[in-house]
mmCIF file of C-alpha atoms and ligand atoms in Angstrom:
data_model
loop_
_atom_site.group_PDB
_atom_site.id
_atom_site.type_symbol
_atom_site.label_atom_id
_atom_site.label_comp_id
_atom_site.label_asym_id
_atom_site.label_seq_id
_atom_site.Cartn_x
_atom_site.Cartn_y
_atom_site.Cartn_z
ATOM 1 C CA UNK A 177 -4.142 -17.694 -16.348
ATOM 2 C CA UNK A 178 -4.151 -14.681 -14.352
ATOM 3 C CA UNK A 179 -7.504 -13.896 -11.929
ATOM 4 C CA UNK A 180 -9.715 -11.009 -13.911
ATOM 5 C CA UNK A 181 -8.855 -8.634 -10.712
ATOM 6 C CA UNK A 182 -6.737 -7.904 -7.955
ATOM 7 C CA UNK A 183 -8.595 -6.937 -4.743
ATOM 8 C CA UNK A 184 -6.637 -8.583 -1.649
ATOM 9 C CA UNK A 185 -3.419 -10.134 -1.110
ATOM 10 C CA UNK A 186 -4.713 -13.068 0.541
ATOM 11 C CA UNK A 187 -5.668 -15.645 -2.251
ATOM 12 C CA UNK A 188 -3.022 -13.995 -4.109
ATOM 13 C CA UNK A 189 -0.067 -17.805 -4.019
ATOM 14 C CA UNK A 190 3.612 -16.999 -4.092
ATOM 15 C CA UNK A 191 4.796 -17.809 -7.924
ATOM 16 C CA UNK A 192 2.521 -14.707 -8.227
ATOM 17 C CA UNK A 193 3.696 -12.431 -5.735
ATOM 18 C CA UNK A 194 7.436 -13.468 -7.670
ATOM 19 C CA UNK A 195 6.611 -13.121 -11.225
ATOM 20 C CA UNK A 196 5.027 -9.617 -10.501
ATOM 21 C CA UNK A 197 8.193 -8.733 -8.276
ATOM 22 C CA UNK A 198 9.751 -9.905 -11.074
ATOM 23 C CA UNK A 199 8.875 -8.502 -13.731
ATOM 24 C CA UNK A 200 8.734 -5.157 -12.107
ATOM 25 C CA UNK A 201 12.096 -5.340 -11.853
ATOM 26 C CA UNK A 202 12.101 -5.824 -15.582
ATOM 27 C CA UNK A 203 10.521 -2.287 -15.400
ATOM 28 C CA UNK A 204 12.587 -0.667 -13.025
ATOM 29 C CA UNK A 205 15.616 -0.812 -15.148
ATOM 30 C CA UNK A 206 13.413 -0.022 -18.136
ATOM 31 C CA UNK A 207 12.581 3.346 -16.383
ATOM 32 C CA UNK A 208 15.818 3.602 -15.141
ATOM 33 C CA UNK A 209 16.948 4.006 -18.624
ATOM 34 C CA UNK A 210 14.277 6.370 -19.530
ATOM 35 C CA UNK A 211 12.586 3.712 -22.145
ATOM 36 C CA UNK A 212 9.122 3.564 -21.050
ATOM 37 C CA UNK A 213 7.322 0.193 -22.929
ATOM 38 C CA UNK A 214 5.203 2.211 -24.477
ATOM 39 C CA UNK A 215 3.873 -0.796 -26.827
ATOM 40 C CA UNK A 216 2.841 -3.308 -23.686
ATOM 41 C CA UNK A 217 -0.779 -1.913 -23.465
ATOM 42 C CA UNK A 218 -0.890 0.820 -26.977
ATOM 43 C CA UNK A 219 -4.809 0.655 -27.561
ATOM 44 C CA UNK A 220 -5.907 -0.307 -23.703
ATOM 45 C CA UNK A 221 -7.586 2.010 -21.736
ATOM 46 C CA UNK A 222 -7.278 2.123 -17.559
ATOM 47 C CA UNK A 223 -10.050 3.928 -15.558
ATOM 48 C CA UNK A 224 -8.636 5.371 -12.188
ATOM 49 C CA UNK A 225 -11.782 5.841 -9.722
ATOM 50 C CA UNK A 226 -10.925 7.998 -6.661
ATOM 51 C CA UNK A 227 -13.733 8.454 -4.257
ATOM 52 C CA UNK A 228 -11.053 9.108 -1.729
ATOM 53 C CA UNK A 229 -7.635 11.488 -1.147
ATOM 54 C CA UNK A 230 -4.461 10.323 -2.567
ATOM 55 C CA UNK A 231 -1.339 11.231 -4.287
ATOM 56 C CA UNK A 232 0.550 8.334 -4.266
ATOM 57 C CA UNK A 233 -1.479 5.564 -5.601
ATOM 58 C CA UNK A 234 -3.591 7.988 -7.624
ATOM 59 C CA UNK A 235 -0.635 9.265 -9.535
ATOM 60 C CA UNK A 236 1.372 5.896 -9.857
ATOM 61 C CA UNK A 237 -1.634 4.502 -11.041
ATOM 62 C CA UNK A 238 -1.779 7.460 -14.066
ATOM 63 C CA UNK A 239 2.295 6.978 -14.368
ATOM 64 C CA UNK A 240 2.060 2.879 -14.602
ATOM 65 C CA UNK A 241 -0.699 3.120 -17.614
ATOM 66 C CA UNK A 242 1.081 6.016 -19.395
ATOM 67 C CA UNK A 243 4.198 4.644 -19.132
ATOM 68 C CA UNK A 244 2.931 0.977 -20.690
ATOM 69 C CA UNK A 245 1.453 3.183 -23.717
ATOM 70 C CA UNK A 246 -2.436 3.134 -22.113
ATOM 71 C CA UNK A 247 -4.923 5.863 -22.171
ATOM 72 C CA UNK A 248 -5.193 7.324 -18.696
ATOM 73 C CA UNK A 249 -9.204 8.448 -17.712
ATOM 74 C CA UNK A 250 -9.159 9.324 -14.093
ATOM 75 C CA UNK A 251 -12.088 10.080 -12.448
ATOM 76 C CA UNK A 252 -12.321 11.903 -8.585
ATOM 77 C CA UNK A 253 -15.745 12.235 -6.706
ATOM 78 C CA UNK A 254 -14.963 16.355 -6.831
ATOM 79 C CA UNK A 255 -16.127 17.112 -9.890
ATOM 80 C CA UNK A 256 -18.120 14.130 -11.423
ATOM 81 C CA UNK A 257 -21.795 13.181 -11.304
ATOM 82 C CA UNK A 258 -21.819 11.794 -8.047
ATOM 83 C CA UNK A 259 -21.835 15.081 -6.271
ATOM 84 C CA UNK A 260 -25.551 15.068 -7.969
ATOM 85 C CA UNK A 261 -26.472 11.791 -6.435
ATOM 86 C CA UNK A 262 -25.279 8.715 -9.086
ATOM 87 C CA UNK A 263 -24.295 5.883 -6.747
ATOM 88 C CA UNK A 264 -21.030 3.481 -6.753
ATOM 89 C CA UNK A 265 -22.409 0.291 -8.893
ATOM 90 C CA UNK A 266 -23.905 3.359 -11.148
ATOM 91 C CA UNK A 267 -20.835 5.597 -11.571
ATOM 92 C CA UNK A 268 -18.742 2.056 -12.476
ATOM 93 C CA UNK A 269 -20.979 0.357 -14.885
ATOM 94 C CA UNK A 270 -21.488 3.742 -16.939
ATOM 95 C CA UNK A 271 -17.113 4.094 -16.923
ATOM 96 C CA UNK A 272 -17.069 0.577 -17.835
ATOM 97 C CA UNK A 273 -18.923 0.858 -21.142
ATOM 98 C CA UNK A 274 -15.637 3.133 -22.298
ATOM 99 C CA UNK A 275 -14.467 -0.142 -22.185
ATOM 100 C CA UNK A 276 -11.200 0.052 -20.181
ATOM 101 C CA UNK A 277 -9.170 -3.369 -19.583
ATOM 102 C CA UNK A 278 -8.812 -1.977 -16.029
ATOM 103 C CA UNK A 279 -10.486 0.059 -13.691
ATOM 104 C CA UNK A 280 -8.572 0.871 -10.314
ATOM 105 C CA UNK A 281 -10.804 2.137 -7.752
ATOM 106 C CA UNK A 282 -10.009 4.019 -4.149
ATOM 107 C CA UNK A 283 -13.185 4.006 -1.484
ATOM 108 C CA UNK A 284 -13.540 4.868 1.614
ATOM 109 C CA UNK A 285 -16.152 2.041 2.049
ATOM 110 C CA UNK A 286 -14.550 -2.027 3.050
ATOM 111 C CA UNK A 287 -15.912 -4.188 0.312
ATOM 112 C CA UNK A 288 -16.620 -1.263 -2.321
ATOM 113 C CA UNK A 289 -13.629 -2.660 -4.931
ATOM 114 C CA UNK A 290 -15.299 -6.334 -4.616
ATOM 115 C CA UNK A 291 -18.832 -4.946 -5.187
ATOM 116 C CA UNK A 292 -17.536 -3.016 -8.417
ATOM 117 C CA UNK A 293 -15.740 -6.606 -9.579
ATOM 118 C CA UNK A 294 -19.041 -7.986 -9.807
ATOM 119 C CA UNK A 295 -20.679 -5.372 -11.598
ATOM 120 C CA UNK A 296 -17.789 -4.954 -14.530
ATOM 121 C CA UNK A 297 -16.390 -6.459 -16.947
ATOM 122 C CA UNK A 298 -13.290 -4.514 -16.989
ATOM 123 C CA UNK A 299 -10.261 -6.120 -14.187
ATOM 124 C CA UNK A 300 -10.592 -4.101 -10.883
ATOM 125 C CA UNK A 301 -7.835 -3.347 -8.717
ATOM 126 C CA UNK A 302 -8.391 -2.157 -5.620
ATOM 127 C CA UNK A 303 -6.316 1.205 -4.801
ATOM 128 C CA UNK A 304 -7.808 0.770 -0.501
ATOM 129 C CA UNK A 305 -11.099 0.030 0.618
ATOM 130 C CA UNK A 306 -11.803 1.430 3.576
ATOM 131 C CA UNK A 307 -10.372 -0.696 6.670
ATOM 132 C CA UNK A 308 -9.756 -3.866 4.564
ATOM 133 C CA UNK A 309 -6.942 -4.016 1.842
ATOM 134 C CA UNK A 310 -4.229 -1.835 0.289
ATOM 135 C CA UNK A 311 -2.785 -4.561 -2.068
ATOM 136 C CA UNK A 312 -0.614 -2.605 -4.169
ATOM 137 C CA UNK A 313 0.944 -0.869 -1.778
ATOM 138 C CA UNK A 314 1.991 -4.221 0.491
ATOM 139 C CA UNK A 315 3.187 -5.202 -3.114
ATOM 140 C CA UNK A 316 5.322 -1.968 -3.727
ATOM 141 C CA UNK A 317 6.252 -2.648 0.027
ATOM 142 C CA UNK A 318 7.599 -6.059 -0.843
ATOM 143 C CA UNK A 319 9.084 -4.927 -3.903
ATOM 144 C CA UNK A 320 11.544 -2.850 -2.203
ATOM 145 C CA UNK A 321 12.130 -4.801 0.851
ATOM 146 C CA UNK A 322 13.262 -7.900 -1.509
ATOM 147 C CA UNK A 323 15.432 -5.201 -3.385
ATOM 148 C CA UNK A 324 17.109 -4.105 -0.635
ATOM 149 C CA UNK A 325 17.621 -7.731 0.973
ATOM 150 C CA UNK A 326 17.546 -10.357 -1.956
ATOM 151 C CA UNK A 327 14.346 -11.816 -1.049
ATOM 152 C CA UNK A 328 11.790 -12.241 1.752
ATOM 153 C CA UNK A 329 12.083 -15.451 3.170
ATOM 154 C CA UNK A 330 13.264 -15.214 6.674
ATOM 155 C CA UNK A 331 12.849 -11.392 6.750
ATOM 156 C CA UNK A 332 11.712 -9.880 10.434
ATOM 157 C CA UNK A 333 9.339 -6.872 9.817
ATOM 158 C CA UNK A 334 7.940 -5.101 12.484
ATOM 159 C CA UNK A 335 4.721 -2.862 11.350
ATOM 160 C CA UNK A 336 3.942 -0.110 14.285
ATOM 161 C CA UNK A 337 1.283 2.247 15.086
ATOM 162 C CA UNK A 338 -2.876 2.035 14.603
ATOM 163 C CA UNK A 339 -3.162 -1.667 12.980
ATOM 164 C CA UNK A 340 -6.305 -1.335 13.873
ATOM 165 C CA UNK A 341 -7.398 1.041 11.166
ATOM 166 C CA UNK A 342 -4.916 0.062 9.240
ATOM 167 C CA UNK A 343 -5.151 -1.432 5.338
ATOM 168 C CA UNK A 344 -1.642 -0.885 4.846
ATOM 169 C CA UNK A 345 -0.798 -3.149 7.901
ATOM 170 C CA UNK A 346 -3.448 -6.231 6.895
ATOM 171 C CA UNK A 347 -2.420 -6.387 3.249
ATOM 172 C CA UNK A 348 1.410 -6.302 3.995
ATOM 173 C CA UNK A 349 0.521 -9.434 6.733
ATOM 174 C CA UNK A 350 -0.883 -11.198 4.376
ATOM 175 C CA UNK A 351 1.441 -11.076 1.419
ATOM 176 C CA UNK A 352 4.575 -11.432 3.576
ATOM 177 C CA UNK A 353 3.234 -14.440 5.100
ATOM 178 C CA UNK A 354 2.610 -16.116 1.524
ATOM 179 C CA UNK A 355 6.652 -14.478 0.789
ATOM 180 C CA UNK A 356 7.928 -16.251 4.587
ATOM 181 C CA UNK A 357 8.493 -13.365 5.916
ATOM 182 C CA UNK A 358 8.049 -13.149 10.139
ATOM 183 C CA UNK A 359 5.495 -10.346 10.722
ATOM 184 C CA UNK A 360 5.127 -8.803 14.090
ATOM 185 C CA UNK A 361 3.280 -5.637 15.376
ATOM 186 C CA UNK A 362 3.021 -3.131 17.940
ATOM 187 C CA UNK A 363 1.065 -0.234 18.867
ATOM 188 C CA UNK A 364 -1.601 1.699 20.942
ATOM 189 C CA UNK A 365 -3.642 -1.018 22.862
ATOM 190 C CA UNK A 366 -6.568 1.133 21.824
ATOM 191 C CA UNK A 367 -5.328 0.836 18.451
ATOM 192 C CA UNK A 368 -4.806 -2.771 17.704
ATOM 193 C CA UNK A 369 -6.951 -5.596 16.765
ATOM 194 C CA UNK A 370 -8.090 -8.451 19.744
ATOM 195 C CA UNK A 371 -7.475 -11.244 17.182
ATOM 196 C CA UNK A 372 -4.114 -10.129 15.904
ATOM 197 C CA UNK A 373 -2.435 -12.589 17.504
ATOM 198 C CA UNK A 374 -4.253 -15.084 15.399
ATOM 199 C CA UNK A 375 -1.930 -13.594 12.086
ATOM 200 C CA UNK A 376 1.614 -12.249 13.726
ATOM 201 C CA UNK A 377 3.490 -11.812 16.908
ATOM 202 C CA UNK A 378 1.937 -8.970 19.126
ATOM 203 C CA UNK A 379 4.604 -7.528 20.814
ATOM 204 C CA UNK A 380 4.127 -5.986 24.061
ATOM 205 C CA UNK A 381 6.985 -3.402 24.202
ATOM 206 C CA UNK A 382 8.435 -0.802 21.657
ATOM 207 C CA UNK A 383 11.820 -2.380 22.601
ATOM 208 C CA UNK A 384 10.384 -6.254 21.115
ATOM 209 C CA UNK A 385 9.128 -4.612 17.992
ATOM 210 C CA UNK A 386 12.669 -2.871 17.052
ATOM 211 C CA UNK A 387 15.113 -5.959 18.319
ATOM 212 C CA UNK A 388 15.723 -8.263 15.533
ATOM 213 C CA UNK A 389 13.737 -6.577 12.954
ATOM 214 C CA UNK A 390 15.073 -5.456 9.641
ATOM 215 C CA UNK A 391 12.280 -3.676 8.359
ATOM 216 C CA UNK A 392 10.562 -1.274 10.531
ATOM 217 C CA UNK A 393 7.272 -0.504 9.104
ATOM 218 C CA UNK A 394 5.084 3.054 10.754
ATOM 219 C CA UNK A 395 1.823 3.596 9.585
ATOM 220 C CA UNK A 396 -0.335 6.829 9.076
ATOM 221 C CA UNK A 397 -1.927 7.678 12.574
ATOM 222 C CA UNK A 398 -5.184 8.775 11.159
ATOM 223 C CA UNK A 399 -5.035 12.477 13.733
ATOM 224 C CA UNK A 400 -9.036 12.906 13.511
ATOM 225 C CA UNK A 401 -8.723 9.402 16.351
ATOM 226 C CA UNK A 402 -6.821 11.760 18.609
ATOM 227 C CA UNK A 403 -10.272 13.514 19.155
ATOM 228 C CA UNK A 404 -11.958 10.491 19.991
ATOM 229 C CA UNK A 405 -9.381 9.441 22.463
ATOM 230 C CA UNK A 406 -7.733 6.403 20.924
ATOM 231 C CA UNK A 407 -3.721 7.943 21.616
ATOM 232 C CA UNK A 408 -1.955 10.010 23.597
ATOM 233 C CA UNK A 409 -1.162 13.495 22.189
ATOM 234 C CA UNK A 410 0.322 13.925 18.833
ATOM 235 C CA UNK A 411 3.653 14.422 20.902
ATOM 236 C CA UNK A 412 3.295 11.331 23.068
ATOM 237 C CA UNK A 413 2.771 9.028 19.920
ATOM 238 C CA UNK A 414 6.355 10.202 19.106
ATOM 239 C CA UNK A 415 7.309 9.902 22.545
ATOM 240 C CA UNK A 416 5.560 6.163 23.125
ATOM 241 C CA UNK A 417 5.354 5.069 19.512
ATOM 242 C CA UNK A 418 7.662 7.256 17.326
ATOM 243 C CA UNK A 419 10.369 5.664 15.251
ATOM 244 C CA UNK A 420 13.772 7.353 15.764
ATOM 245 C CA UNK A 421 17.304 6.513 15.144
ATOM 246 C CA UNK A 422 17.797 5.597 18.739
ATOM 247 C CA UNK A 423 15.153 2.934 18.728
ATOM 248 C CA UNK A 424 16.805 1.646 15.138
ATOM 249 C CA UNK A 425 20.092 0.880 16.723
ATOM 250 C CA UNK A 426 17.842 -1.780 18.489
ATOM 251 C CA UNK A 427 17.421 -3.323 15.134
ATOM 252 C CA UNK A 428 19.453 -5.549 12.865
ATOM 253 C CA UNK A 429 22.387 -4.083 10.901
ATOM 254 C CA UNK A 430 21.144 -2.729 8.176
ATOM 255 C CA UNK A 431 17.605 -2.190 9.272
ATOM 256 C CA UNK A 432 15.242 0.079 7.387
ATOM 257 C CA UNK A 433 12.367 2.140 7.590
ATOM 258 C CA UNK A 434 9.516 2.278 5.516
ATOM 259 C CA UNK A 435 6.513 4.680 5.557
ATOM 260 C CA UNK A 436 3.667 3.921 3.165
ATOM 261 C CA UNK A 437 2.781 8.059 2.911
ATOM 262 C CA UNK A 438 1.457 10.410 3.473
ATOM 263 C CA UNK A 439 3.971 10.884 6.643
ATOM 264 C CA UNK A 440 3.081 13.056 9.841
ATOM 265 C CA UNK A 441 6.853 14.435 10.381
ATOM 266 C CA UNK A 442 7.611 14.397 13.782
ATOM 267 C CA UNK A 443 5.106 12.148 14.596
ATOM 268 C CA UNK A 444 5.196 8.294 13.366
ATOM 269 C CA UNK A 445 8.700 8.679 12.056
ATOM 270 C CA UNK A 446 11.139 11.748 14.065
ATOM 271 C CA UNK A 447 13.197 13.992 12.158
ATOM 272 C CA UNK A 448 16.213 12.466 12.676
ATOM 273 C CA UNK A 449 14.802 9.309 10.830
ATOM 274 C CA UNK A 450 13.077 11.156 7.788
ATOM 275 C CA UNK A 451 16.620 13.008 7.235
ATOM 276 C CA UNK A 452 18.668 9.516 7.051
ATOM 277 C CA UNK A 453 18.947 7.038 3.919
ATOM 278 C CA UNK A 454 17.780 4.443 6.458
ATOM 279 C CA UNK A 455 14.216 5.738 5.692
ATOM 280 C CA UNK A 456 13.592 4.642 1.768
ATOM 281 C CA UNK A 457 10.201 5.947 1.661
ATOM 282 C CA UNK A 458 10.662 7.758 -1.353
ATOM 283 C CA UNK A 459 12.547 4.631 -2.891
ATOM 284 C CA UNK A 460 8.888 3.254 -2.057
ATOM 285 C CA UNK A 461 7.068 5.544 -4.435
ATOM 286 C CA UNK A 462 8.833 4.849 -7.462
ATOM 287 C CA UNK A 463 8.408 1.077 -6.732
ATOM 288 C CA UNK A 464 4.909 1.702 -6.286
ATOM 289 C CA UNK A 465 4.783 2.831 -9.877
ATOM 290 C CA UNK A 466 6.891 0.124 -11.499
ATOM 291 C CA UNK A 467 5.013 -2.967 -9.177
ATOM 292 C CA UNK A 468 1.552 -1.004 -10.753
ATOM 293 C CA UNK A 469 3.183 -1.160 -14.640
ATOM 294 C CA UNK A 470 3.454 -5.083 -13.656
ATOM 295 C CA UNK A 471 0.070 -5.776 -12.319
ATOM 296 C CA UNK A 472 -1.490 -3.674 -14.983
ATOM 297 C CA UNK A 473 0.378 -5.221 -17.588
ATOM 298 C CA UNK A 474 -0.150 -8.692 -16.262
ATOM 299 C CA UNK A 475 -4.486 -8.127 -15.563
ATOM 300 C CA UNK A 476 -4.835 -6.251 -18.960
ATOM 301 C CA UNK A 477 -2.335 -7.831 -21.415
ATOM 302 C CA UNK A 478 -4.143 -10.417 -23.710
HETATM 303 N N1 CP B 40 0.220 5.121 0.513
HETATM 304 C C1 CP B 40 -0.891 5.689 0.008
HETATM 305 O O1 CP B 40 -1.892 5.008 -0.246
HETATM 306 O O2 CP B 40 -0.777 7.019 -0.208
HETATM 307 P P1 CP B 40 -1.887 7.936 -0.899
HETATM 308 O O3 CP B 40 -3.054 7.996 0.044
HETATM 309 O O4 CP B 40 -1.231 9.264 -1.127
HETATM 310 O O5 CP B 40 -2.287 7.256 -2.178
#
């Protein structure tokens, strides 16, 4: 029987990971087709809760429930009651008496998704949590690696930029460890976890991240850290940090790029890069939405 939510990869075993991979690829071609299964959740009702920004996750989230025949309530901080002062535990436990089968909650605050789990009945997914997990986008992230290579097993990916900060980074560490994937990072020193070493290879040069990798991972560089000194100017990232297509001949044939949004152009990823099919980051979003129409299906389904 499935868990009642879906907060963290880690926990999360492999048959899992597969039969949601799976199954979203069910989906996929579904979509492809333009035949929505409108009839998977017809009378369920999913509660988006966005205390933070997003486009990506907020609107696959929307798309993924509409598309599996659910009604759609989303709720942003702008514009609800706790602009007047109603706190997180409050705001949840008064959306959960509309009795969704799901509420999938964004917070700028590690922990917050957990916290609403216990206060719900309703499954919780968490859309990011501050610092700590991303899950559904390592599993979109997965999703299109192992449709671009025929699985994960064996797969080098090389994440790069602030791991640190990063949500994206820790929740696609832990799933492609469970999938057998090799995992290694790189980035600002300022910018990276002491302990990392503990759950991938550190690298210590741009040139070991790209060589033998055939996924190339950047992440967001969060540009309010600039200010407190934690990188090099916007231009030096690039310079330092940025992926390009020079630095992807270093990789395996056949590398790709992935970039889990939104992207500063010309700064994690280089023009050249964002203009080549190498770079499948829009591939990404549409996996996002048909990995979200599995989990949804497979937390709210009876
Ligand atoms: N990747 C991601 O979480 O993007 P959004 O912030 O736009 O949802």
């Amino acid at each position: 029987m499935a868990k009642k939510d879906f907060l963290q990869l880690s926990g999360v075993d492999q048959a899992t990971l597969t039969s949601l991979l799976d199954r979203a690829s069910e989906l996929k071609a579904l979509m492809l087709k333009g035949n929505p299964p409108k009839d998977v959740l017809a009378g369920k009702t999913v509660v988006n809760m966005f205390f933070e920004n997003s486009t990506r996750t907020r609107c696959s989230f929307e798309a993924a429930g509409k598309n599996l025949g659910a009604e759609v309530i989303s709720m942003s901080t702008a514009g609800s009651s706790v602009q007047k002062g109603e706190n997180l535990i409050d705001t949840a436990i008064t959306l959960d008496k509309l009795l969704p089968s799901a509420i999938v909650i964004r917070h700028a605050v590690a922990g917050s998704a957990h916290m609403v789990a216990s206060h719900v009945n309703a499954s919780v997914i968490n859309a990011g949590d501050g610092m700590h997990a991303h899950p559904t986008q390592a599993l979109l992230d997965m999703y299109t690696m192992r449709e671009i290579f025929g699985g994960l097993q064996g797969l080098t990916v090389a994440i790069i930029g602030d791991i640190k900060h990063s949500r994206v980074a820790r929740s696609n560490i832990e799933g492609l460890a469970t999938m057998g994937a090799n995992v290694k990072v790189y980035g600002p020193a300022t910018l990276m976890p002491k302990d990392m070493d503990k759950l991938c290879k550190v690298c210590s040069s741009i040139e070991e991240a790209f060589v033998g990798s055939d996924v190339v991972m950047g992440l967001r560089i969060q540009l309010e850290r600039q200010q407190k000194g934690l990188f090099p100017s916007a231009g030096e990232y690039n310079k330092f940090y940025g992926i390009n297509l020079e630095r992807m001949r270093l990789a395996n044939k056949g590398a790709v790029v992935m970039h889990p949004g939104p992207v500063n152009r010309g700064i994690e990823l280089s023009h050249d890069v964002l203009d080549s099919p190498i770079c499948v980051k829009d591939e990404q979003v549409t996996n996002g939405m048909v990995t979200r129409m599995a989990l949804l299906e497979m937390l709210c389904k009876e």
